[in-house]
PDB file of C-alpha atoms in Angstrom:
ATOM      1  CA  UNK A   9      87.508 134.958 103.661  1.00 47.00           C
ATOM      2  CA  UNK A  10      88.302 131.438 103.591  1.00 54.00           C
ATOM      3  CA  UNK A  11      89.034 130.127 107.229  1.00 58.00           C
ATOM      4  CA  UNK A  12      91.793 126.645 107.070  1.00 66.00           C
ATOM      5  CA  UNK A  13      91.034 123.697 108.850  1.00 72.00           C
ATOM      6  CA  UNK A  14      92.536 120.632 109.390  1.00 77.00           C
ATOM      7  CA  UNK A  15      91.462 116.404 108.759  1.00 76.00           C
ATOM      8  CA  UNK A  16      90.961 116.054 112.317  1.00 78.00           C
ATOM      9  CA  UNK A  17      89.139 119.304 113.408  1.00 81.00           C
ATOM     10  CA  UNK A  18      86.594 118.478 110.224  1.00 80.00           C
ATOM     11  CA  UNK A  19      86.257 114.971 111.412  1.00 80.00           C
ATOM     12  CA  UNK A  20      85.465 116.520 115.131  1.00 81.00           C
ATOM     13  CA  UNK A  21      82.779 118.758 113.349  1.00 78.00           C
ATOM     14  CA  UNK A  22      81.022 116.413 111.524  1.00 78.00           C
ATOM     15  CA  UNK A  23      81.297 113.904 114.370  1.00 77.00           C
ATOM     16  CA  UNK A  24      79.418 116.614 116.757  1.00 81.00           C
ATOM     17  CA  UNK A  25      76.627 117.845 113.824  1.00 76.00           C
ATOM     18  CA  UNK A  26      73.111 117.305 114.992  1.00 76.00           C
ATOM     19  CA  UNK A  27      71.796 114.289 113.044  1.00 71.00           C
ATOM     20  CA  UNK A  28      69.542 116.230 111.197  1.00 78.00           C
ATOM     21  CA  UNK A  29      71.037 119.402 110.349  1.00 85.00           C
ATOM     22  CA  UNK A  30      74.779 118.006 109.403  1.00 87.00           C
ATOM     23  CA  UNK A  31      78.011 119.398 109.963  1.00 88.00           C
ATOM     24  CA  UNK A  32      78.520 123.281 109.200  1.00 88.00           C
ATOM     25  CA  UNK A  33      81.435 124.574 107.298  1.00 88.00           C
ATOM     26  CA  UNK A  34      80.499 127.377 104.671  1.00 92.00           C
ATOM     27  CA  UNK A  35      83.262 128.709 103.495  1.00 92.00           C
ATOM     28  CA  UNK A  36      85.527 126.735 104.882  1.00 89.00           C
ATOM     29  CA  UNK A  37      89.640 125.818 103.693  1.00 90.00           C
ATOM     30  CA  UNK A  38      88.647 121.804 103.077  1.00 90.00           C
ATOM     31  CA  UNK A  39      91.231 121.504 100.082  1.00 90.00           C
ATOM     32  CA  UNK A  40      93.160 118.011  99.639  1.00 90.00           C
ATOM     33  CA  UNK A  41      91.663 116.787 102.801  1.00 90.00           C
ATOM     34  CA  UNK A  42      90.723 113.555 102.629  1.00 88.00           C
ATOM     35  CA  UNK A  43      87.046 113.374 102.829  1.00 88.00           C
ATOM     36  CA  UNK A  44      86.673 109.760 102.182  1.00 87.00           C
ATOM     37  CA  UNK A  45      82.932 107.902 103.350  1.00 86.00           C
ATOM     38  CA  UNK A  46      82.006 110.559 105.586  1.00 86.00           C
ATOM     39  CA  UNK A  47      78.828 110.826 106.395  1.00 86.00           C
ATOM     40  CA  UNK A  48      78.067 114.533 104.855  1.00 89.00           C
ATOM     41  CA  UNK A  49      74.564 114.503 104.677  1.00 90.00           C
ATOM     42  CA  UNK A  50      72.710 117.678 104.921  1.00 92.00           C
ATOM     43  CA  UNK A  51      75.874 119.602 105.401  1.00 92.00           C
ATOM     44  CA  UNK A  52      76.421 122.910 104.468  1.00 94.00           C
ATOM     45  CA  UNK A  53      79.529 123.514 102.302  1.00 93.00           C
ATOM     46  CA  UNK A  54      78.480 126.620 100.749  1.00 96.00           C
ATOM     47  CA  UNK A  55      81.724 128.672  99.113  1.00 96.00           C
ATOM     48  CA  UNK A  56      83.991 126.019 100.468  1.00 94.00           C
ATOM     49  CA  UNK A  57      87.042 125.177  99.171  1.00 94.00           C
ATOM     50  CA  UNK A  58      87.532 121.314  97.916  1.00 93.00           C
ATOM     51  CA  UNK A  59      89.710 121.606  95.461  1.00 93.00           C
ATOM     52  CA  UNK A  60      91.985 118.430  95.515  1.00 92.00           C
ATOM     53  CA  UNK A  61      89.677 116.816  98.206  1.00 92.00           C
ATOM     54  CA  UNK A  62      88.906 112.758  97.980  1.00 91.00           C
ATOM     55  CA  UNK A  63      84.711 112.705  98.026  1.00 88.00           C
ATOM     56  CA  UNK A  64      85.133 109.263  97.252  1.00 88.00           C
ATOM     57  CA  UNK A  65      81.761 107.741  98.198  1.00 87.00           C
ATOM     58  CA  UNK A  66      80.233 110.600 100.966  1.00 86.00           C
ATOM     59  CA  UNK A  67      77.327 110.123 102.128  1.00 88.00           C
ATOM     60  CA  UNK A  68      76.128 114.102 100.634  1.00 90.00           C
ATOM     61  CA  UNK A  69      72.701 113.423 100.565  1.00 91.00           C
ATOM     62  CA  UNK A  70      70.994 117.007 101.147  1.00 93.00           C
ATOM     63  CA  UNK A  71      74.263 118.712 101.232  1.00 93.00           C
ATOM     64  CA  UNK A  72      74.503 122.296  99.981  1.00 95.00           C
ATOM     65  CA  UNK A  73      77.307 122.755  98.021  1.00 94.00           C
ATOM     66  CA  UNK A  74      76.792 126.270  95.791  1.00 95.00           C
ATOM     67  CA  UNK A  75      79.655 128.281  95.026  1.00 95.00           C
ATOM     68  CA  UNK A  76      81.810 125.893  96.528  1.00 94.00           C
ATOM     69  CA  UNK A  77      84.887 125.061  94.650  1.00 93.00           C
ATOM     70  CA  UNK A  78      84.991 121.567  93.306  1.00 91.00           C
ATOM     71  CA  UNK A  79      88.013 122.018  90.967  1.00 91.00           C
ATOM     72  CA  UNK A  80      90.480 118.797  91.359  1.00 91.00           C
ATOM     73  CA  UNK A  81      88.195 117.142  93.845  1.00 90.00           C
ATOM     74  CA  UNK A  82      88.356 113.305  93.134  1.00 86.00           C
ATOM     75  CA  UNK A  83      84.976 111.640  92.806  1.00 76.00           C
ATOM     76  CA  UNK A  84      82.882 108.301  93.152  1.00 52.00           C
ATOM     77  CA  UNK A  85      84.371 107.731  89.840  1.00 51.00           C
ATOM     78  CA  UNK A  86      88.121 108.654  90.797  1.00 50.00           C
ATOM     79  CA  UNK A  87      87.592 111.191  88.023  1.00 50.00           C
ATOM     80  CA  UNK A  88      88.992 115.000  88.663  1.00 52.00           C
ATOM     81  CA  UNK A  89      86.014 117.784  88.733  1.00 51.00           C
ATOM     82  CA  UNK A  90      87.172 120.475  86.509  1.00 51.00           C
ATOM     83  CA  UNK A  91      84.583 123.544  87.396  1.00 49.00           C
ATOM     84  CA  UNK A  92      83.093 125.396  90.408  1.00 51.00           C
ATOM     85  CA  UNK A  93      79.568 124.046  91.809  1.00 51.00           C
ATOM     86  CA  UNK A  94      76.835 126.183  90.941  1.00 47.00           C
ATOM     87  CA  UNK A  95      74.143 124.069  92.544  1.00 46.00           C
TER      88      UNK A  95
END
């Protein structure tokens, strides 16, 4: 199951994640949010669901990101992602 959250309440999240560990959303409803030079380091965004979400230039240094769904994310390169992670 695939819980929905909003810009704001994700911004509150990874605002509040321990340095360290980063924010914690596996799973999570993240699609066509804009995502946009957050710092996502470390995070865990296992099975979540990014399709159509702007990752321009995150910080996702360490972040886990297997079986999350990448399809229609816009990248670094402003490209579209056309597959699922499997990282």
């Amino acid at each position: 199951m695939v819980a929905e959250i909003d810009r704001l309440e994700f911004l509150r999240w990874a605002n509040a994640a321990h340095p360290g560990r980063g924010v914690q959303a596996p799973g999570v409803d993240l699609s066509g949010l804009d995502l946009t030079s957050l710092n996502l380091s470390n995070a865990n965004l296992r099975g979540a669901n990014l399709s159509g979400a702007d990752l321009n230039d995150p910080d996702l240094t360490g972040a886990k990101l297997s079986e999350a769904n990448l399809h229609g994310v816009m990248g670094v390169n402003g490209k579209e992602q056309k597959r699922n992670s499997n990282v």
